[in-house]
Amino acid sequence: MSDWQVISGGVTAPRGFRAAGIRAGLKPSGLPDLALIVSDVEAIAAGVFTTSVVRAAPIDYCRQRLQAKHSARAILCNAGQANAATGEQGWLDTLESAMMLGQALNIPSESVLIASTGVIGQRIKMDALKAGIPNLVAAVSETGGDAAAKAICTTDLVPKSIALETTIGDRTVRIGGMCKGSGMIHPNMATMLAFVTCDAAVSPSLWQKMLSRAADQSFNQITVDGDTSTNDSLFALANGQSRTPAITEMGAEAEKLEAMLTEVCQYLAKAIARDGEGATCLIEVQVTGAVDEEAARKVAKTIVGSSLVKSAIFGRDPNWGRIAAAAGRAGVAFDQENLRIQLGDFLMMEHGQPQQFDRAAASAYLKAAAAGAYLKEDTVLISVSIGNGAGSGTAWGCDLSYDYVKINAEYTT
């Protein structure tokens, strides 16, 4: 039984946050493409970013901002153009975007975080952005979380958001989150754009540590296609508007808050994997028996990222040999005589020995997962044990379908 409950509102569920999403003309499709999250007061800010050396201008901008100032009031995100590999002009566009929003909100530009998503190599359409910012600011409301979540989507089939509520002391505390991601997803932080809001009061260093640990157990554990983006960003704002005493060190209250933060991040991460480009089902790989959690997570990520495993699941082929092969090449030492593999309820290998199982029934299990897309029953569960260690880890991904190639073959044409 969890210590929290799901509530509505997304990023605007926590007190003191407003949001908006509008059509600014940045996307050729004419769909919503400009989002804003605003805190009523300066909020403690933390961030985790892509490890790619080819980075979008907003990545470098936000890294500098958060190193100099561990707080923010607003997050501005455009969809349509990634503003990555855009040279000096891309940097200047980012600075101008922050300045324009700061002026519109009457806050310092240093309190604005910027994120972009879309086609790499394309500058933001600055004329459209400039014209859209006044409309965006005018649209912010305490019920704007859903609109904001829609406005950051690119190839996503569905917007992704959640909000949770718990009690710390005698006060209600809420965490909301939204994200986008469907392709170019691979565990190398952060593999997408995600924005989290919280109304607790937390010290900057502790909030950053909490977010980094949550990312390691969520966004760093998903993969769709093995490609890490140039724009991957995870931001978290905590504005203290729940009026709880400040949490400055680990303890029962901090652990409760971090557990809820991790739950929000895991929900969003799985939503990205579930919505992988061309996907028909979510794959969850649970690994136990490793020497430590890092080793277990590494094996899980390797299995869920295997193109052969993903293809077999799309073909509804219970080919467990591909799972064994992926585990063996993960770079984690283990005795293959300890290897155990289970697909759903079907035991396929025990103590390194093949087991008899009903192949037709196992194939039907995979078909049923595809038929339950976007529902709880859409998950293919792979359980792997590699020894007797205490380390365990989970990773999430999706199958690899014909449509993935079609979507990405025609992405800019």
C-alpha positions as a printed NumPy array, in Angstrom:
array([[  0.   ,   0.   ,   0.   ],
       [  1.569,   3.31 ,  -1.084],
       [  1.66 ,   6.412,   1.079],
       [  0.161,   8.591,  -1.648],
       [ -2.816,   8.824,  -3.965],
       [ -3.196,   9.824,  -7.6  ],
       [ -4.924,  13.16 ,  -8.174],
       [ -5.76 ,  15.234, -11.238],
       [ -4.012,  18.351, -12.453],
       [ -0.571,  17.237, -13.606],
       [  2.059,  19.936, -13.104],
       [ -0.524,  22.388, -11.77 ],
       [ -1.714,  20.078,  -8.985],
       [  0.927,  21.331,  -6.503],
       [  0.084,  24.677,  -4.906],
       [  1.437,  27.797,  -6.5  ],
       [  1.948,  26.445, -10.019],
       [  0.199,  27.499, -13.208],
       [  0.675,  26.338, -16.78 ],
       [ -0.443,  26.833, -20.366],
       [ -0.056,  25.328, -23.811],
       [ -0.926,  27.099, -27.074],
       [ -0.581,  26.984, -30.855],
       [  2.134,  29.472, -31.775],
       [  2.772,  28.321, -35.345],
       [  6.058,  26.555, -34.596],
       [  4.88 ,  23.171, -35.887],
       [  3.955,  22.72 , -39.571],
       [  0.972,  20.641, -38.395],
       [ -0.609,  23.582, -36.596],
       [ -0.904,  21.561, -33.381],
       [ -0.088,  23.063, -29.946],
       [  3.629,  23.749, -29.783],
       [  4.465,  26.168, -26.961],
       [  4.209,  25.36 , -23.249],
       [  4.826,  27.268, -20.049],
       [  5.017,  26.291, -16.379],
       [  5.147,  29.131, -13.83 ],
       [  5.611,  29.13 , -10.064],
       [  4.026,  31.948,  -8.101],
       [  7.268,  32.279,  -6.153],
       [ 10.915,  31.501,  -6.789],
       [ 11.296,  27.709,  -6.555],
       [ 14.258,  25.5  ,  -5.751],
       [ 15.33 ,  24.023,  -9.091],
       [ 17.203,  20.839, -10.004],
       [ 18.06 ,  19.369, -13.372],
       [ 19.519,  16.337, -15.104],
       [ 20.64 ,  16.521, -18.713],
       [ 21.746,  14.537, -21.738],
       [ 25.266,  13.106, -21.713],
       [ 25.612,  13.688, -25.464],
       [ 28.515,  15.946, -26.502],
       [ 26.273,  17.285, -29.268],
       [ 23.894,  19.343, -27.16 ],
       [ 21.081,  21.743, -27.905],
       [ 21.649,  25.365, -26.885],
       [ 19.002,  25.183, -24.105],
       [ 21.01 ,  22.386, -22.43 ],
       [ 24.112,  24.542, -22.011],
       [ 21.986,  27.539, -21.059],
       [ 20.109,  25.676, -18.315],
       [ 23.243,  24.007, -16.978],
       [ 24.848,  27.408, -16.55 ],
       [ 21.724,  28.854, -14.957],
       [ 21.378,  26.029, -12.427],
       [ 25.075,  26.114, -11.526],
       [ 24.889,  29.84 , -10.833],
       [ 21.414,  29.901,  -9.306],
       [ 19.649,  26.85 ,  -7.856],
       [ 16.199,  28.323,  -8.375],
       [ 13.74 ,  29.29 , -11.101],
       [ 10.26 ,  30.683, -11.641],
       [  9.369,  29.434, -15.096],
       [  9.979,  26.717, -17.704],
       [  9.399,  27.573, -21.379],
       [  9.299,  24.708, -23.86 ],
       [  8.809,  24.848, -27.608],
       [  8.066,  21.896, -29.893],
       [  8.853,  21.737, -33.605],
       [ 12.482,  22.806, -33.68 ],
       [ 15.183,  21.282, -31.464],
       [ 17.56 ,  24.272, -31.586],
       [ 20.371,  21.697, -31.588],
       [ 23.393,  21.911, -33.906],
       [ 22.376,  25.497, -34.645],
       [ 25.663,  27.18 , -33.758],
       [ 26.041,  30.607, -32.174],
       [ 22.651,  31.749, -33.439],
       [ 20.963,  28.945, -31.527],
       [ 22.58 ,  30.204, -28.318],
       [ 21.448,  33.749, -29.035],
       [ 17.916,  32.508, -29.745],
       [ 17.869,  30.782, -26.363],
       [ 18.996,  33.936, -24.568],
       [ 16.386,  35.987, -26.4  ],
       [ 13.647,  33.457, -25.56 ],
       [ 14.468,  33.706, -21.852],
       [ 14.606,  37.48 , -22.019],
       [ 11.261,  37.782, -23.81 ],
       [  9.506,  35.484, -21.361],
       [ 11.105,  37.219, -18.397],
       [  9.806,  40.558, -19.619],
       [  6.333,  39.147, -20.237],
       [  6.196,  37.667, -16.726],
       [  8.021,  40.592, -15.124],
       [ 10.686,  38.292, -13.686],
       [ 14.466,  38.16 , -14.253],
       [ 15.497,  36.186, -17.339],
       [ 17.824,  34.241, -15.013],
       [ 14.706,  32.712, -13.447],
       [ 13.625,  31.172, -16.768],
       [ 14.579,  27.642, -17.851],
       [ 14.36 ,  26.783, -21.554],
       [ 13.699,  23.463, -23.313],
       [ 13.216,  22.651, -26.988],
       [ 12.187,  19.566, -28.932],
       [ 11.787,  18.824, -32.62 ],
       [ 14.002,  18.475, -35.662],
       [ 17.75 ,  18.679, -34.995],
       [ 19.53 ,  21.388, -37.001],
       [ 16.553,  23.735, -37.116],
       [ 16.43 ,  27.061, -35.299],
       [ 13.363,  28.059, -33.341],
       [ 10.963,  30.111, -35.451],
       [ 11.671,  33.253, -33.448],
       [  9.027,  35.442, -35.085],
       [  6.329,  32.913, -34.173],
       [  7.759,  32.524, -30.675],
       [  7.862,  36.268, -30.109],
       [  4.253,  36.613, -31.222],
       [  3.168,  33.613, -29.158],
       [  4.672,  34.521, -25.777],
       [  2.071,  37.189, -24.844],
       [ -0.731,  34.741, -25.688],
       [  1.015,  32.009, -23.735],
       [  1.407,  34.172, -20.633],
       [ -2.221,  35.279, -20.899],
       [ -3.337,  31.634, -21.002],
       [ -1.61 ,  30.416, -17.823],
       [ -3.982,  29.026, -15.237],
       [ -4.201,  26.615, -12.332],
       [ -5.902,  24.142, -14.684],
       [ -3.447,  24.469, -17.57 ],
       [ -1.443,  21.323, -16.906],
       [ -3.159,  19.215, -19.57 ],
       [ -2.752,  21.898, -22.231],
       [  0.95 ,  22.221, -21.415],
       [  1.448,  18.449, -21.646],
       [ -0.123,  18.414, -25.119],
       [  1.965,  21.331, -26.357],
       [  5.334,  19.603, -25.832],
       [  4.454,  16.495, -27.873],
       [  6.143,  15.686, -31.197],
       [  5.676,  12.108, -32.445],
       [  3.95 ,  11.191, -29.168],
       [  0.56 ,   9.571, -29.667],
       [ -0.662,  10.672, -26.236],
       [  0.274,  13.41 , -23.743],
       [  1.83 ,  12.134, -20.528],
       [  1.217,  13.572, -17.068],
       [  0.493,  12.547, -13.482],
       [  0.088,  14.051, -10.015],
       [  0.394,  12.447,  -6.578],
       [ -0.566,  13.65 ,  -3.108],
       [  0.644,  12.645,   0.352],
       [  0.855,  14.039,   3.877],
       [  4.11 ,  15.138,   5.487],
       [  3.652,  16.181,   9.092],
       [  0.175,  17.672,   9.154],
       [  0.386,  19.227,   5.698],
       [ -0.637,  17.953,   2.262],
       [  2.232,  17.744,  -0.225],
       [  1.821,  17.253,  -3.961],
       [  4.117,  16.382,  -6.848],
       [  3.055,  16.749, -10.487],
       [  4.853,  15.812, -13.66 ],
       [  4.618,  15.8  , -17.425],
       [  6.923,  14.566, -20.146],
       [  7.269,  13.967, -23.843],
       [  9.104,  11.236, -25.654],
       [  8.413,   8.503, -28.162],
       [ 11.543,   8.048, -30.276],
       [ 15.247,   8.776, -29.837],
       [ 14.921,   7.222, -26.39 ],
       [ 17.822,   5.461, -24.681],
       [ 19.014,   5.316, -21.062],
       [ 21.72 ,   7.945, -20.972],
       [ 19.831,  10.664, -19.099],
       [ 17.388,  11.956, -19.649],
       [ 16.207,  10.5  , -22.934],
       [ 13.308,  12.965, -23.292],
       [ 11.899,  16.166, -21.809],
       [ 10.289,  15.93 , -18.372],
       [  9.131,  18.628, -15.976],
       [  8.246,  18.   , -12.322],
       [  6.618,  20.403,  -9.881],
       [  6.394,  20.077,  -6.102],
       [  5.018,  22.301,  -3.348],
       [  7.316,  21.022,  -0.568],
       [ 10.247,  23.041,   0.755],
       [ 13.555,  21.258,   0.102],
       [ 17.169,  22.382,   0.242],
       [ 18.81 ,  22.779,  -3.201],
       [ 21.496,  20.127,  -2.692],
       [ 19.061,  17.549,  -1.336],
       [ 16.516,  18.214,  -4.105],
       [ 19.224,  17.709,  -6.738],
       [ 20.346,  14.44 ,  -5.151],
       [ 16.75 ,  13.215,  -4.929],
       [ 16.135,  14.017,  -8.588],
       [ 19.337,  12.335,  -9.757],
       [ 18.518,   9.167,  -7.836],
       [ 14.949,   9.19 ,  -9.138],
       [ 16.26 ,   9.566, -12.698],
       [ 18.546,   6.562, -12.256],
       [ 15.543,   4.422, -11.327],
       [ 13.242,   5.738, -14.043],
       [ 14.281,   7.721, -17.118],
       [ 17.749,   6.149, -17.181],
       [ 16.082,   2.741, -17.285],
       [ 14.027,   3.149, -20.467],
       [ 14.922,   2.604, -24.097],
       [ 12.984,   2.633, -27.343],
       [ 15.612,   2.657, -30.058],
       [ 19.082,   3.086, -28.565],
       [ 19.387,   6.732, -29.609],
       [ 20.067,   9.392, -26.983],
       [ 18.798,  12.858, -27.891],
       [ 20.658,  16.156, -28.052],
       [ 17.936,  17.822, -25.977],
       [ 17.263,  15.462, -23.079],
       [ 16.309,  17.414, -19.968],
       [ 14.619,  16.713, -16.643],
       [ 13.718,  19.735, -14.505],
       [ 12.162,  19.717, -11.031],
       [ 10.854,  22.776,  -9.204],
       [  9.971,  22.815,  -5.482],
       [  8.334,  26.062,  -4.365],
       [  7.501,  25.413,  -0.698],
       [  3.885,  26.535,  -1.034],
       [  2.581,  23.564,   0.96 ],
       [  4.025,  25.433,   3.976],
       [  5.736,  22.316,   5.305],
       [  8.971,  22.795,   7.282],
       [ 12.013,  22.767,   5.026],
       [ 13.494,  19.328,   4.397],
       [ 17.273,  19.74 ,   4.497],
       [ 18.628,  16.263,   5.194],
       [ 17.661,  12.63 ,   4.74 ],
       [ 15.19 ,  11.23 ,   7.233],
       [ 11.657,   9.852,   7.28 ],
       [ 10.109,  12.933,   5.646],
       [ 12.808,  13.161,   2.975],
       [ 12.506,   9.459,   2.201],
       [  8.744,   9.789,   1.807],
       [  9.124,  12.754,  -0.542],
       [ 11.82 ,  11.023,  -2.594],
       [  9.734,   7.86 ,  -2.897],
       [  6.858,   9.908,  -4.313],
       [  9.228,  11.774,  -6.65 ],
       [ 10.586,   8.441,  -7.898],
       [  7.051,   7.125,  -8.411],
       [  6.174,  10.157, -10.553],
       [  9.341,   9.732, -12.623],
       [  8.78 ,   5.995, -13.076],
       [  5.191,   6.532, -14.182],
       [  6.319,   9.084, -16.772],
       [  9.253,   6.933, -17.908],
       [  6.996,   3.938, -18.489],
       [  4.542,   6.172, -20.345],
       [  7.349,   7.108, -22.744],
       [  8.33 ,   3.479, -23.305],
       [  4.681,   2.502, -23.73 ],
       [  4.296,   5.223, -26.374],
       [  7.476,   4.271, -28.255],
       [  7.275,   4.996, -31.962],
       [  5.407,   2.144, -33.622],
       [  5.185,   0.185, -30.355],
       [  2.399,  -2.28 , -29.638],
       [  3.325,  -3.162, -26.056],
       [  5.411,  -2.19 , -23.046],
       [  8.271,  -4.488, -22.032],
       [  9.359,  -4.662, -18.395],
       [ 12.549,  -6.538, -17.538],
       [ 13.179,  -7.396, -13.886],
       [ 16.654,  -8.652, -12.983],
       [ 17.576, -10.147,  -9.619],
       [ 20.538, -11.976,  -8.106],
       [ 23.172,  -9.454,  -9.221],
       [ 26.069,  -8.301,  -7.052],
       [ 24.524,  -4.83 ,  -6.764],
       [ 21.76 ,  -2.633,  -8.173],
       [ 23.996,  -1.071, -10.825],
       [ 24.837,  -4.491, -12.291],
       [ 21.192,  -5.547, -12.244],
       [ 20.074,  -2.341, -13.97 ],
       [ 22.778,  -2.808, -16.604],
       [ 21.587,  -6.308, -17.472],
       [ 17.962,  -5.195, -17.529],
       [ 18.732,  -2.267, -19.854],
       [ 20.717,  -4.489, -22.208],
       [ 17.886,  -7.007, -22.517],
       [ 15.126,  -4.446, -23.004],
       [ 17.273,  -2.583, -25.548],
       [ 18.133,  -5.616, -27.653],
       [ 16.771,  -5.23 , -31.184],
       [ 16.497,  -9.012, -31.436],
       [ 14.498,  -9.286, -28.217],
       [ 12.267,  -6.376, -29.248],
       [ 11.705,  -7.869, -32.715],
       [ 10.844, -11.286, -31.303],
       [  8.258,  -9.765, -28.993],
       [  6.722,  -7.84 , -31.901],
       [  6.542, -11.133, -33.809],
       [  4.963, -12.809, -30.727],
       [  7.851, -15.288, -30.784],
       [  8.852, -16.56 , -27.296],
       [ 12.492, -16.864, -28.357],
       [ 14.117, -16.847, -24.912],
       [ 17.556, -17.527, -26.411],
       [ 17.729, -13.873, -27.408],
       [ 17.082, -12.871, -23.801],
       [ 19.915, -15.123, -22.633],
       [ 22.261, -13.724, -25.265],
       [ 21.482, -10.133, -24.309],
       [ 22.053, -10.853, -20.62 ],
       [ 25.385, -12.445, -21.455],
       [ 26.708,  -9.43 , -23.378],
       [ 25.652,  -6.832, -20.824],
       [ 29.179,  -6.564, -19.417],
       [ 28.184,  -8.039, -16.067],
       [ 29.97 , -11.193, -14.914],
       [ 27.82 , -14.108, -13.784],
       [ 27.833, -17.903, -13.984],
       [ 25.522, -19.01 , -16.769],
       [ 24.612, -22.06 , -14.677],
       [ 22.755, -19.628, -12.395],
       [ 20.738, -18.077, -15.23 ],
       [ 16.969, -18.213, -14.857],
       [ 14.564, -16.736, -17.46 ],
       [ 10.811, -16.384, -17.23 ],
       [  8.398, -14.762, -19.683],
       [  5.178, -13.898, -17.878],
       [  4.248, -17.131, -16.109],
       [  6.319, -19.284, -18.473],
       [  9.604, -20.603, -17.048],
       [ 12.03 , -21.004, -19.956],
       [ 15.412, -21.544, -18.31 ],
       [ 16.359, -22.724, -14.82 ],
       [ 19.921, -23.17 , -13.498],
       [ 21.197, -22.554, -17.017],
       [ 19.097, -25.41 , -18.442],
       [ 16.3  , -25.076, -21.034],
       [ 12.833, -25.852, -19.689],
       [  9.819, -27.314, -21.436],
       [  6.988, -24.798, -21.864],
       [  3.868, -24.303, -23.96 ],
       [  5.141, -22.219, -26.886],
       [  1.66 , -21.586, -28.278],
       [  0.451, -20.323, -24.917],
       [  3.557, -18.143, -24.507],
       [  2.958, -16.662, -27.96 ],
       [ -0.661, -16.014, -26.99 ],
       [  0.615, -14.166, -23.901],
       [  2.6  , -11.826, -26.181],
       [ -0.392, -11.334, -28.463],
       [ -2.588, -10.466, -25.496],
       [ -0.131,  -7.775, -24.407],
       [ -0.298,  -6.157, -27.838],
       [ -4.087,  -6.298, -27.783],
       [ -4.071,  -4.436, -24.464],
       [ -2.039,  -1.459, -25.702],
       [ -2.282,   1.622, -23.441],
       [ -3.899,  -0.471, -20.715],
       [ -2.329,  -2.184, -17.711],
       [ -2.47 ,  -5.489, -19.554],
       [ -0.167,  -4.229, -22.297],
       [  2.985,  -5.18 , -20.382],
       [  5.242,  -8.077, -21.347],
       [  7.09 ,  -9.106, -18.205],
       [ 10.532, -10.703, -18.481],
       [ 12.043, -11.937, -15.209],
       [ 15.742, -12.848, -15.14 ],
       [ 17.919, -14.057, -12.269],
       [ 21.696, -14.231, -12.653],
       [ 22.809, -15.458,  -9.224],
       [ 22.325, -15.136,  -5.5  ],
       [ 23.315, -11.507,  -5.005],
       [ 21.145,  -8.856,  -3.382],
       [ 21.182,  -6.541,  -6.409],
       [ 17.963,  -6.03 ,  -8.354],
       [ 16.92 ,  -3.638, -11.093],
       [ 14.172,  -2.959, -13.602],
       [ 14.153,  -1.465, -17.086],
       [ 11.353,  -0.641, -19.501],
       [ 11.101,  -0.534, -23.269],
       [  8.84 ,  -1.54 , -26.141],
       [  8.747,  -3.848, -29.094],
       [ 10.254,  -2.965, -32.473],
       [  7.684,  -2.828, -35.257],
       [  7.607,  -2.058, -38.974],
       [  6.038,   1.277, -38.163],
       [  9.14 ,   2.448, -36.279],
       [ 11.12 ,   2.358, -39.514],
       [  8.326,   4.059, -41.439],
       [  7.973,   6.883, -38.902],
       [ 11.692,   7.628, -38.831],
       [ 12.357,   7.055, -42.533],
       [  9.903,   9.853, -43.348],
       [ 10.512,  12.124, -40.323],
       [ 11.547,  15.269, -42.224],
       [ 10.005,  14.455, -45.589]])
